[in-house]
Coordinates of C-alpha atoms and ligand atoms in Angstrom, one line a residue:
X26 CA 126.4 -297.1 -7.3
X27 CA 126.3 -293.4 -8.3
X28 CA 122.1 -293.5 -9.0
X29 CA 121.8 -294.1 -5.4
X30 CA 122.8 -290.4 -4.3
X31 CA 121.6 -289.0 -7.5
X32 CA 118.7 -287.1 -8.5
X33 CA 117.0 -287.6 -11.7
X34 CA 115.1 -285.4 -14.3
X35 CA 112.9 -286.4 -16.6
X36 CA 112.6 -284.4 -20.1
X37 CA 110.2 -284.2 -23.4
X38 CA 112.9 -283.4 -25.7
X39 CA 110.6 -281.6 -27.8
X40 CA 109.1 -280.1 -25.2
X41 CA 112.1 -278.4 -23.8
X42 CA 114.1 -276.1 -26.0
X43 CA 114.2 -275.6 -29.4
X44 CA 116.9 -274.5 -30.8
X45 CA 116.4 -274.3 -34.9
X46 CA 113.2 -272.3 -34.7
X47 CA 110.8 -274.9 -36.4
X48 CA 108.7 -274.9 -33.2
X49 CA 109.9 -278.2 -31.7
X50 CA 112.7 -279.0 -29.0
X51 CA 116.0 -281.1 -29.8
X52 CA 119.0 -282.7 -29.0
X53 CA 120.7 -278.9 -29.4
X54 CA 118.7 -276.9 -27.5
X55 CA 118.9 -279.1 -24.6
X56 CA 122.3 -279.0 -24.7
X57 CA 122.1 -275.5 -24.5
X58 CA 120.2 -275.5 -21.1
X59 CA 123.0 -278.2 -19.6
X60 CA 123.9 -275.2 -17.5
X61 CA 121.0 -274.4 -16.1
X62 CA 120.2 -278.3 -15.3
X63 CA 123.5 -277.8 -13.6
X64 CA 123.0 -275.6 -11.8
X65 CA 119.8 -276.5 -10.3
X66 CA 121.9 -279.4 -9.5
X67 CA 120.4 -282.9 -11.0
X68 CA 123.1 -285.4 -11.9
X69 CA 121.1 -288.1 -14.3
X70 CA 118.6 -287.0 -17.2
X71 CA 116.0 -289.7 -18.4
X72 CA 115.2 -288.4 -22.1
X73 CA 111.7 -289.7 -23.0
X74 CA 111.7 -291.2 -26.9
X75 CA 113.6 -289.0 -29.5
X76 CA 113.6 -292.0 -32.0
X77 CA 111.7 -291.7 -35.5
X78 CA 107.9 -292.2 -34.8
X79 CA 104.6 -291.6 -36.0
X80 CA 104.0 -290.4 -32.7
X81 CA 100.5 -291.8 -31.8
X82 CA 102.2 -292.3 -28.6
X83 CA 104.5 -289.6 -28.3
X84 CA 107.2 -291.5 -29.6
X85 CA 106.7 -294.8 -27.1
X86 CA 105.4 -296.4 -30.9
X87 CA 108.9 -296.8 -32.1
X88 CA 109.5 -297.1 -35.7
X89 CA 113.2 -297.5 -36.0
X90 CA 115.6 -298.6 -33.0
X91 CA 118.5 -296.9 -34.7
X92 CA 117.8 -293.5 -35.5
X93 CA 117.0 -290.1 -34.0
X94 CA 113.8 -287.8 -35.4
X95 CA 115.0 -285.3 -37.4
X96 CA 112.5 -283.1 -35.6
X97 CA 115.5 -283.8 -32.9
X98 CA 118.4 -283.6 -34.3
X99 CA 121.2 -286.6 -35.8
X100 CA 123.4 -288.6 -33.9
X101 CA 126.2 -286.5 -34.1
X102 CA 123.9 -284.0 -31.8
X103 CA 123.4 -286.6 -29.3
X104 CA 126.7 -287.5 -28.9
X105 CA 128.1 -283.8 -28.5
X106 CA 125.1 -283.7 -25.7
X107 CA 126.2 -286.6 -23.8
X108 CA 130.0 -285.5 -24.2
X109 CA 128.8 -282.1 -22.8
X110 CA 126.6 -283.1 -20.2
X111 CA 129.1 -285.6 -18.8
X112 CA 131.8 -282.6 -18.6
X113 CA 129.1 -281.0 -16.2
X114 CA 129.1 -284.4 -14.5
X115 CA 125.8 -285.2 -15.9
X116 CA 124.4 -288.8 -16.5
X117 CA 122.0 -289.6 -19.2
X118 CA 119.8 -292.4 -19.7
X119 CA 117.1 -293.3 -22.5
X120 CA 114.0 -294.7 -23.0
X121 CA 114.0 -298.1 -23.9
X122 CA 110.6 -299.4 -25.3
X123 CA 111.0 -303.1 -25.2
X124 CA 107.7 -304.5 -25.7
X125 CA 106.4 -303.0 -28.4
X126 CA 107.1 -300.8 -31.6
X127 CA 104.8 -298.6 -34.0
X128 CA 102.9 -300.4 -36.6
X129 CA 104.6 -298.5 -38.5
X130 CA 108.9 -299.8 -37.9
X131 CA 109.5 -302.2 -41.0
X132 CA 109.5 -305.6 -39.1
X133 CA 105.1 -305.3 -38.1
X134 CA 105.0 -304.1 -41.9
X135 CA 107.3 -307.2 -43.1
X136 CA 105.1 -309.2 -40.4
X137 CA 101.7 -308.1 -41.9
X138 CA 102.6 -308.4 -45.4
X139 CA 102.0 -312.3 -45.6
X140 CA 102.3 -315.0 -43.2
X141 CA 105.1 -316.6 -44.6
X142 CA 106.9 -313.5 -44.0
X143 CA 110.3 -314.7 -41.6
X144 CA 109.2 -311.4 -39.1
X145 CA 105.8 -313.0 -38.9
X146 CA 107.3 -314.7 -35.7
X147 CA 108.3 -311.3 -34.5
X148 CA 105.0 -310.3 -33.3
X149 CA 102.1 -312.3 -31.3
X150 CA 99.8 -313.6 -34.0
X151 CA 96.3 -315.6 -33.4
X152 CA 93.4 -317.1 -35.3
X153 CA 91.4 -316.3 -32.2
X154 CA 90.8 -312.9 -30.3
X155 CA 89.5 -315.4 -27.1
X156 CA 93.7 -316.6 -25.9
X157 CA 94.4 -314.3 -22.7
X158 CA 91.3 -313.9 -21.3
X159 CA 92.2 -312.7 -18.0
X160 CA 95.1 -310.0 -19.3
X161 CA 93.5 -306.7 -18.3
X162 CA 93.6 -303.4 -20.4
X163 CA 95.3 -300.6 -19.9
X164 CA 94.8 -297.7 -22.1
X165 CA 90.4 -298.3 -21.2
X166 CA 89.3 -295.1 -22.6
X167 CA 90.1 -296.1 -25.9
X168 CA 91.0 -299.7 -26.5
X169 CA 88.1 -302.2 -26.5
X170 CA 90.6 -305.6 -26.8
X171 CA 93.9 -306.2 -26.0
X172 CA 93.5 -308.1 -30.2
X173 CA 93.3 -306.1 -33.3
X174 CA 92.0 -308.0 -36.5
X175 CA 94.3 -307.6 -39.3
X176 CA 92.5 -308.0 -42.7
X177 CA 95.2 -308.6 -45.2
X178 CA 96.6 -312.2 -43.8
X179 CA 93.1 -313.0 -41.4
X180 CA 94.5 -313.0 -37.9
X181 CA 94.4 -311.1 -34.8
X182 CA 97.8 -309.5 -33.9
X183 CA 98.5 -308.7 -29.8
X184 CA 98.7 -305.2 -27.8
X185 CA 98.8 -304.3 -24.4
X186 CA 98.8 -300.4 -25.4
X187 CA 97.5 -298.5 -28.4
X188 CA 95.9 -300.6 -31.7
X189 CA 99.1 -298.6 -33.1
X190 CA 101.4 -300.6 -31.3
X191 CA 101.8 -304.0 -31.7
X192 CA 103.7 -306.0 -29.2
X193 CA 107.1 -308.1 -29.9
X194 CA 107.1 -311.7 -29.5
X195 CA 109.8 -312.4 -26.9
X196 CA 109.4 -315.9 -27.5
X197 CA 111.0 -315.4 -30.8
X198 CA 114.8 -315.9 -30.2
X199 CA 115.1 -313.5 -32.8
X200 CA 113.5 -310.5 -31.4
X201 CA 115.3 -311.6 -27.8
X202 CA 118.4 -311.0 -29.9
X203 CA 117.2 -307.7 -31.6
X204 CA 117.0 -305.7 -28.5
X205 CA 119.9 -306.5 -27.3
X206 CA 121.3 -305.1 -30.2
X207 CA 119.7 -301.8 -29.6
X208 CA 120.2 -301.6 -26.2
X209 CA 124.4 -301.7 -27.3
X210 CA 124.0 -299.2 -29.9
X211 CA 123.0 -296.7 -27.5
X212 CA 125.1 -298.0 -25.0
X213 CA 128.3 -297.6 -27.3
X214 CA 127.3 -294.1 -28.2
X215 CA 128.0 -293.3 -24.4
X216 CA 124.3 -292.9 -23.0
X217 CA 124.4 -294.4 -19.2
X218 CA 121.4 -296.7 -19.4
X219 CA 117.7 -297.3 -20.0
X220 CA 114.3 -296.4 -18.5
X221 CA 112.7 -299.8 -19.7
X222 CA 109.0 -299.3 -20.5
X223 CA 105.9 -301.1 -19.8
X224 CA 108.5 -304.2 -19.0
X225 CA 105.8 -306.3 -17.0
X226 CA 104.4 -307.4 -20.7
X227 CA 107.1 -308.9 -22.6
X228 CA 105.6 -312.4 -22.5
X229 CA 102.2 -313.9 -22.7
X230 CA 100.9 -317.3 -21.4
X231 CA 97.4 -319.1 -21.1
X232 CA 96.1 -318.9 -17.7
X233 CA 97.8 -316.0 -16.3
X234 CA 97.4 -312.1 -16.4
X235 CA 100.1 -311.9 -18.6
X236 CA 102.3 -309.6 -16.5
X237 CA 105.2 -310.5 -14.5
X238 CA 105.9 -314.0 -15.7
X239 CA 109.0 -315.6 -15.1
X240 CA 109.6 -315.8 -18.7
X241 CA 110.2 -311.6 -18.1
X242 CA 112.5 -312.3 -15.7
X243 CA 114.6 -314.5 -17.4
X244 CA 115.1 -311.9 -20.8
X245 CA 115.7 -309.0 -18.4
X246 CA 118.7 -310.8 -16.5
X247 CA 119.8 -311.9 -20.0
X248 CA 119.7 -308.0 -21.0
X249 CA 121.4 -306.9 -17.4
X250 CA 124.0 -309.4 -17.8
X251 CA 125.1 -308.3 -21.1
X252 CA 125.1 -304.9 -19.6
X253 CA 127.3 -305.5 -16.3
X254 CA 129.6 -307.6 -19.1
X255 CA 130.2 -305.0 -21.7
X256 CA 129.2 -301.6 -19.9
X257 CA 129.7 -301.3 -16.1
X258 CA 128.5 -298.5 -14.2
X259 CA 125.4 -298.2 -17.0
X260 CA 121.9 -298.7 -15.4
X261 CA 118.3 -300.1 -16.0
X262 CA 115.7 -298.2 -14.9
X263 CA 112.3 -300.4 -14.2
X264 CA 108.8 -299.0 -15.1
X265 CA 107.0 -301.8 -13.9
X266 CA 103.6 -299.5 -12.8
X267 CA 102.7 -302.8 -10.3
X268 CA 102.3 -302.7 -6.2
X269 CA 105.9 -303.4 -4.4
X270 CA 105.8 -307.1 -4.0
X271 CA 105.3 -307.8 -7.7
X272 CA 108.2 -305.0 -8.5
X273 CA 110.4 -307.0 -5.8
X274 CA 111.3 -309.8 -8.5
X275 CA 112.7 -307.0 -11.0
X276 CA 115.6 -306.4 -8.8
X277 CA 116.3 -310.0 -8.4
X278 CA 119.5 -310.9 -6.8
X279 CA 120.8 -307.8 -7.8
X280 CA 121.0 -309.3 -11.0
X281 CA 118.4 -307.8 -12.6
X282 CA 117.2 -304.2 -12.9
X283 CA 119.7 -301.4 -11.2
X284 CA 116.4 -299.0 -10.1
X285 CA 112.5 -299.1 -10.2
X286 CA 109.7 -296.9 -10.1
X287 CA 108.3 -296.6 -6.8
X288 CA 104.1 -296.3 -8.6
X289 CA 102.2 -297.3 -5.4
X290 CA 104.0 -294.6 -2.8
X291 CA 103.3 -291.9 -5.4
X292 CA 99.1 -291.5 -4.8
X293 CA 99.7 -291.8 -1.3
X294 CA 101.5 -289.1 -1.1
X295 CA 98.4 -287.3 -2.7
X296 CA 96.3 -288.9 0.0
X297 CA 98.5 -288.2 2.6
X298 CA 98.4 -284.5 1.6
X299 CA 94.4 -283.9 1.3
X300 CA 94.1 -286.3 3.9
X301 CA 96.0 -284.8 6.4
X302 CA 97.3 -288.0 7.6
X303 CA 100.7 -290.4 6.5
X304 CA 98.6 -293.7 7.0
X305 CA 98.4 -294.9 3.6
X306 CA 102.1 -294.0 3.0
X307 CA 103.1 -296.1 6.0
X308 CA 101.6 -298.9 5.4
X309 CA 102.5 -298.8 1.8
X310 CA 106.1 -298.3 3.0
X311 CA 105.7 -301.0 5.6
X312 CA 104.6 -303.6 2.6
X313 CA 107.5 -302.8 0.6
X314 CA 109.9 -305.6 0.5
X315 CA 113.7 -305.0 1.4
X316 CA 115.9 -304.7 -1.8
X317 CA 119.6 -305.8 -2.5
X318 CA 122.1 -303.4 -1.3
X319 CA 123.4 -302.4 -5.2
X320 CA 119.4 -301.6 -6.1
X321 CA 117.2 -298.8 -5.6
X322 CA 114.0 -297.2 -5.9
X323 CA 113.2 -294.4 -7.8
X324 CA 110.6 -292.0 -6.1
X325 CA 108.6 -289.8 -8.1
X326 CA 105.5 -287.3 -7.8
X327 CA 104.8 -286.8 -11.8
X328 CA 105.6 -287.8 -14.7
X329 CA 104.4 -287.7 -18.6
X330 CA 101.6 -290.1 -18.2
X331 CA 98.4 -289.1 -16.0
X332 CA 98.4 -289.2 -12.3
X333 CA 98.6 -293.2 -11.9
X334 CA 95.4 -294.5 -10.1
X335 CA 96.2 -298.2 -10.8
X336 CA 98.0 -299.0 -7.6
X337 CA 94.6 -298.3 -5.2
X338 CA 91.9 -299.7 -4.6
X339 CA 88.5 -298.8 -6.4
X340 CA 87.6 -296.8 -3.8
X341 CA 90.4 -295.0 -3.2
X342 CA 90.4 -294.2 -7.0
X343 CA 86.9 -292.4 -7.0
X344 CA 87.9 -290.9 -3.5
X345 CA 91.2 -289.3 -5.1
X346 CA 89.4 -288.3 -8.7
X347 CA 86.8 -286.3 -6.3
X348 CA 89.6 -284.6 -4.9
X349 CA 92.1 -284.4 -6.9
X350 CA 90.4 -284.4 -10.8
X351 CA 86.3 -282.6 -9.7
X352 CA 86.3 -281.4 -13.6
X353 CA 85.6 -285.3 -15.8
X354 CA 88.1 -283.7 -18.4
X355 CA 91.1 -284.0 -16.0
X356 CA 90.5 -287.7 -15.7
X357 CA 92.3 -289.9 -18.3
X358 CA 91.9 -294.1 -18.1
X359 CA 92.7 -294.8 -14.8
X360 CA 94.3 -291.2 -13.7
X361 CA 94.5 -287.5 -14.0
X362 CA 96.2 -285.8 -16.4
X363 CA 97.4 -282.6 -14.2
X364 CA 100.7 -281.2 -13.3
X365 CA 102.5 -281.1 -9.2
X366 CA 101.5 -277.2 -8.8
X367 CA 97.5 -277.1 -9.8
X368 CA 97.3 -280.8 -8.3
X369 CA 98.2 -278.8 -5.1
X370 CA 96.2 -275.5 -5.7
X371 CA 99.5 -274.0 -6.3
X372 CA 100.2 -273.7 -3.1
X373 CA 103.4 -273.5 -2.5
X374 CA 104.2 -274.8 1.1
X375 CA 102.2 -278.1 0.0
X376 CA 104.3 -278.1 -3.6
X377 CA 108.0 -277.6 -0.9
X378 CA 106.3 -280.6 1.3
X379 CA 105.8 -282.7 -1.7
X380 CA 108.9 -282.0 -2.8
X381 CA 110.2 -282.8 0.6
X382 CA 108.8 -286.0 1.1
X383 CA 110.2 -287.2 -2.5
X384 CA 113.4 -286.3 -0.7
X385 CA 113.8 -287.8 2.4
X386 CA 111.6 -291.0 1.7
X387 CA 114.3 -293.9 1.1
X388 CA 115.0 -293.8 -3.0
X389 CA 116.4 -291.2 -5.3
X390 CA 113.9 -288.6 -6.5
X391 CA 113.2 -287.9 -10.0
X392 CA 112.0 -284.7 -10.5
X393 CA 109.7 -283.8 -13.8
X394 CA 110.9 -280.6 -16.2
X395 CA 109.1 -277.7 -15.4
X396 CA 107.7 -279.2 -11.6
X397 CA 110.9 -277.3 -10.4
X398 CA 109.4 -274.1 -10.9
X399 CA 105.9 -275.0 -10.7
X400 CA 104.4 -275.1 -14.1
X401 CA 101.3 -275.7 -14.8
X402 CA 99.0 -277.9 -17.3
X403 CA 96.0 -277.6 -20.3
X404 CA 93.6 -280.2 -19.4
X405 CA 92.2 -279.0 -23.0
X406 CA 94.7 -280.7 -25.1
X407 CA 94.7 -284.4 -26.7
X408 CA 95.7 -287.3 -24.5
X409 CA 98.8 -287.0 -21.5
X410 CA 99.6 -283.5 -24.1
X411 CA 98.6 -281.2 -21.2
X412 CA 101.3 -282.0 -19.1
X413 CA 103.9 -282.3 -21.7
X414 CA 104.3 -278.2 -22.7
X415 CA 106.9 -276.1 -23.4
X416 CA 109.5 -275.5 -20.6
X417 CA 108.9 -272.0 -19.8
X418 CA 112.3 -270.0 -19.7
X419 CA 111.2 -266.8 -20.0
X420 CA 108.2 -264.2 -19.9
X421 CA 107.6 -263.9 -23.3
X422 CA 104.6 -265.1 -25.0
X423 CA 106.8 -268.4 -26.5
X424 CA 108.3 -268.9 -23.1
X425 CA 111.7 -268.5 -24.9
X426 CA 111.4 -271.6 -25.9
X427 CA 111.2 -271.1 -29.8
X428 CA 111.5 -268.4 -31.9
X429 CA 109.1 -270.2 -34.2
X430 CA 105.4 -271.3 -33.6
X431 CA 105.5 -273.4 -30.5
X432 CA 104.5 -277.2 -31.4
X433 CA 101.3 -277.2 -29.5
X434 CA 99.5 -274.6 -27.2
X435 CA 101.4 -272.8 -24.2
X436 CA 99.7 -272.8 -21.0
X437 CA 98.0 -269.9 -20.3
X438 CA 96.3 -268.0 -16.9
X439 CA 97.6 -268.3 -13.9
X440 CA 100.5 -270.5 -15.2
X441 CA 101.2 -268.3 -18.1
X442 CA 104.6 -267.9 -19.2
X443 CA 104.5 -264.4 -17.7
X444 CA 103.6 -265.7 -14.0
X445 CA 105.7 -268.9 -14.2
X446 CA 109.0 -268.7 -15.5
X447 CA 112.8 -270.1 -15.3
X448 CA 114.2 -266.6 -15.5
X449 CA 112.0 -264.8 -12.9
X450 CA 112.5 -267.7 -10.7
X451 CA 116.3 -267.8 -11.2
X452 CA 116.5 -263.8 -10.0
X453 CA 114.4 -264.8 -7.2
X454 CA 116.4 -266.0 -3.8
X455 CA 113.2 -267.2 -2.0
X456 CA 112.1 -269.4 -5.3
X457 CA 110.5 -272.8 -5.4
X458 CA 113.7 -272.9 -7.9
X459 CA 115.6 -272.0 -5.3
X460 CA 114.2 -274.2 -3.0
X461 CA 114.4 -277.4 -5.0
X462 CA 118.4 -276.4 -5.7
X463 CA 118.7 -276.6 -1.9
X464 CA 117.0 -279.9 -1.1
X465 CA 119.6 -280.9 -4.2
X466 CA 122.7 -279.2 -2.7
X467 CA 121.6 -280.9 1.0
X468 CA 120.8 -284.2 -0.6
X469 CA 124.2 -284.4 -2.2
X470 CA 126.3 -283.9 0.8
X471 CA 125.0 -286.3 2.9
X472 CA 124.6 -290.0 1.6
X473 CA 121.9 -291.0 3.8
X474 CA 119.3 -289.6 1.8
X475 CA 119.9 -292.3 -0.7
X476 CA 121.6 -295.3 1.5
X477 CA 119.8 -295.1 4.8
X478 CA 117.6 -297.1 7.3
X479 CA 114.2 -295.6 7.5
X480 CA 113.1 -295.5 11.3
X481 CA 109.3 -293.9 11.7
X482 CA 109.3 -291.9 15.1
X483 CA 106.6 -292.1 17.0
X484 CA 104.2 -288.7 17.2
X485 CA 101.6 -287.3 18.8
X486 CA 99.2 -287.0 16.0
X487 CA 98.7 -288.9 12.3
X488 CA 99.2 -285.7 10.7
X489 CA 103.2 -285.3 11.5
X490 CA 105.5 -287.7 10.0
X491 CA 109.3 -288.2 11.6
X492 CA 111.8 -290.5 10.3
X493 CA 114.9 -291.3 10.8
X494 CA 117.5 -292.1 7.8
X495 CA 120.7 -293.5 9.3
X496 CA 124.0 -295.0 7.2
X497 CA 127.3 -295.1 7.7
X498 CA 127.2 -293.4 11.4
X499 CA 125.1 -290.9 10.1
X500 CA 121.6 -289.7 11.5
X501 CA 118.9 -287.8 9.6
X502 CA 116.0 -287.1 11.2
X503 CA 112.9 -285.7 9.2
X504 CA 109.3 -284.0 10.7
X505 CA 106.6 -283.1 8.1
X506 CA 103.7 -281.3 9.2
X507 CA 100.7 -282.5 7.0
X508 CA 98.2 -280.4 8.6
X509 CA 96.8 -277.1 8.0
X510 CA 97.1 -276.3 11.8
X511 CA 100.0 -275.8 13.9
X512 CA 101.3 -278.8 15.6
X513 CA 104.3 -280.2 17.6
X514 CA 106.8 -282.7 18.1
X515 CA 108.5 -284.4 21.0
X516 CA 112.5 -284.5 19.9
X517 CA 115.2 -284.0 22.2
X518 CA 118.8 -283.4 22.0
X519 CA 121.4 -281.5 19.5
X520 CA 120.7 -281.0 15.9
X521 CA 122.4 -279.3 12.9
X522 CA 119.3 -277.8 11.1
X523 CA 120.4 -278.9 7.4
X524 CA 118.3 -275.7 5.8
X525 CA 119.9 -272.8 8.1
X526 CA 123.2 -274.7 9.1
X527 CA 122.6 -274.1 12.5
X528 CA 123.2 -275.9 15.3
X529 CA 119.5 -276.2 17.8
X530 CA 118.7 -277.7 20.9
X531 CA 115.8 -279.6 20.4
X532 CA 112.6 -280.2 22.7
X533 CA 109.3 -279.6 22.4
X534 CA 109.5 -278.3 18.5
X535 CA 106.6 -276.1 17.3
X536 CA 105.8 -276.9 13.7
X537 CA 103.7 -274.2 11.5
X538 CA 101.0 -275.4 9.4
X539 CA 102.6 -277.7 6.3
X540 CA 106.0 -277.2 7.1
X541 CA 109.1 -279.4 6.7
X542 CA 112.3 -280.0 9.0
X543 CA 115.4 -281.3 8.0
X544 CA 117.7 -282.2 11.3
X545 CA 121.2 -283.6 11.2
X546 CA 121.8 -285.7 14.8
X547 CA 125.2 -284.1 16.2
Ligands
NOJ13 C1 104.6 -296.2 -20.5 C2 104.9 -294.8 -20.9 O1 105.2 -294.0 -19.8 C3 103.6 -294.2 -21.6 O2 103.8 -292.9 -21.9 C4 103.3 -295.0 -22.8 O3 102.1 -294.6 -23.3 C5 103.2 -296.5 -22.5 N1 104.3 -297.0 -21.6 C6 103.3 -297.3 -23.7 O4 104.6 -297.3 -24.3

């Protein structure tokens, strides 16, 4: 059960290093920054989509399962990364669109071409747009229907995402079949496992909202049982953006996905933050179900997408756009399209207590490239584009990223390359680099980060959070200090201070404004 002490890093291939000078980043020049990834310390990369794609969805509109963009490389270069990056004693795990593909892969062009085609069945065709009435959409800012009208063989075809991107048929025994197929092909190349996207939609039926059915269910135990058969110690990965009771089924018995996204904790955080108050994060906390001992969550702050707001309550939405997104062009369908660091004024004793409750709340943290040193966005560019630039490595005016024209805008300003950069930060002890390597090194040496109990202390105000994580004989305690003023905190006893390795008598503990304690019981 190696992901439950690991942390995870999520990367835009293209977006990280470019190694061949045509402006875009691949499988090669990743590879070449396997030493820095080790050395900040993260044991398990999630690679967003590197397969051939039209890219109307930055590569989540799949046009062919078995290949790799040459804009990224060839299989060959995947393979020498995942040999390198498992000498380093890193994992790495794919994206895994099951639900739908491009328009554009040559089953929806066989199923378009004629009704009698045998990959009509592939896809979810209707005479009527009126079947699913109550199936919500999700990409609102630009999709009027969940039904595009296909004018060549007169019927409506289904999607849950972009017009571009059709969704499989899962009733079709063939297509069940098909992704199994391409989840081995990966899986014999040596990858260790799948983000699964957008799984809540595999299957639709009359009468219900289309998500979660127990149809889903059934395929992905199908899919982890072929896994656990053929390829032990490989994981699934849930994205399954949905409040905690509805994820609870994707674990199963244990039988079903290894890890899923944590979506409703992540906005609470934000809340928590602005609000100076852990409320919403407790009793989000409090609501999630119990999970079986070989599954875990995976806690996150950002990601590729926007800012999630679907997990809250209308209110709560407008309250955190007010705060959080004042300027309409930072708002994107139900979210906001900004990065970690301007989300939190780039202040960087709210960026470490962000960071630290990603840590210590029960889970394993996946951290987003570029968050570790505080990047920031372009709320200019098209789409989710603004928070999906070039890794800055250096001061240069391409970040050292390319020697070539960069595939899309750098950020500039305050988040320039010249202000924000890996190797600045790398020379720099007091870092937020430096800081997130610690969390990494203190995680990794003591299991209950990822195993243990979560006990909420009691405290004299709504603005400090303590917890306790305890496994195997082992007692973490945690204080976070949400507030803007000093506070303090009743403890008492002998701790090992996991930051300074010192050993403190604890009483009364004065905590400075936003500030973060890591305690060891002795
Ligand atoms: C979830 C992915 O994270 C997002 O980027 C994508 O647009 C949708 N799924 C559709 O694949």
């Amino acid at each position: 059960m190696w992901y439950k002490d690991s942390v995870f890093y999520q990367i835009s291939v293209r977006a990280y290093k470019d190694s061949n000078g045509d402006g875009h980043g691949d499988l090669r020049g990743l590879t070449e920054k396997l030493d820095y990834l080790q050395t900040l310390g993260v044991d398990c990369l999630w690679l967003m989509p590197i397969y051939p794609s039209p890219l109307k969805d930055d590569g989540y509109d799949i046009a062919d399962y078995y290949a790799i963009d040459s804009t990224f490389g060839t299989l060959d270069d995947l393979k020498a990364l995942v040999k390198a990056a498992h000498e380093r004693n890193i994992r790495i795990i794919m994206d895994l669109a099951l639900n739908h593909t491009s328009d554009e892969h040559e089953w929806f062009k066989a199923s378009r071409s004629d009704k009698n085609s045998p990959f009509r069945e592939y896809y979810v065709w209707s005479d009527t747009d009126q079947k699913y009435q109550d199936t919500r959409i999700i990409f609102v800012d630009t999709e009027k229907s969940n039904w595009t009208w296909d004018e060549k063989t007169q019927q409506y075809y289904w999607h849950r995402f972009y017009a571009s991107q059709p969704d499989l048929n899962f009733d079709s025994p063939k297509v069940q079949e098909e992704m199994i197929n391409v989840a081995r092909f990966w899986l014999d190349l040596g990858i260790d496992g799948f983000r699964a996207d957008a799984v809540p939609y595999l299957f639709e039926r009359e009468g219900t909202n289309c998500e979660n059915l127990p149809e889903t269910h059934e395929y992905l135990k199908k899919l982890r049982a072929f896994i656990n058969e053929n390829y032990p110690d490989r994981i699934l990965l849930c994205e399954a953006n949905q409040y905690p009771e509805d994820v609870r089924p994707y674990f199963g018995d244990g039988d079903e996905f290894h890890m899923g996204f944590h979506f409703p904790i992540m906005p609470r955080i934000y809340m928590a933050l602005k609000k100076e108050s852990a409320e919403d994060m407790i009793q989000i906390l409090q609501r999630t179900p119990a999970i079986p001992e070989n599954c875990q969550w995976c806690m996150f702050l950002r990601n590729h997408d926007e800012l999630t707001l679907e997990m809250v309550t209308p209110d709560e939405r407008k309250w955190m756009w007010e705060q959080y997104a004042p300027d309409p062009r930072m708002r994107i369908n139900l979210g906001i399209r900004r990065r970690l660091a301007p989300l939190l004024d780039n202040d960087r004793r709210k960026i470490e207590l962000a960071n630290s409750l990603l840590f210590t709340l029960p889970g394993s943290p996946i951290i987003y490239y570029g968050d570790e040193i505080g990047m920031g966005d372009n709320i200019q560019l098209f789409d989710r584009n603004g928070v999906r630039t070039p890794m800055q490595w250096d001061s240069t005016p391409s970040a050292g990223f390319t020697s070539g024209t960069p595939f899309i805008d750098l950020i500039g300003g305050d988040f320039s390359p010249a202000q924000v950069n890996v190797a600045a930060q790398m020379k720099d002890a007091d870092s937020l680099f430096h800081t997130l390597q610690r969390m990494i090194q203190i995680r990794k040496a003591h299991h209950a980060f990822g195993r243990g109990t979560l006990t909420w202390l009691e405290t004299n105000s709504a603005a400090v959070i303590a917890t306790l994580r305890e496994h195997d004989g082992e007692t973490l305690m945690f204080i976070h200090n949400l507030s803007s003023q000093p506070q303090t905190f009743k403890a008492d006893g002998q701790y090992l201070n996991l930051f300074t390795n010192e050993s403190e008598t604890l009483n009364e503990l004065s905590l400075n404004p936003l500030s973060y304690h890591w305690y060891k019981k002795l």
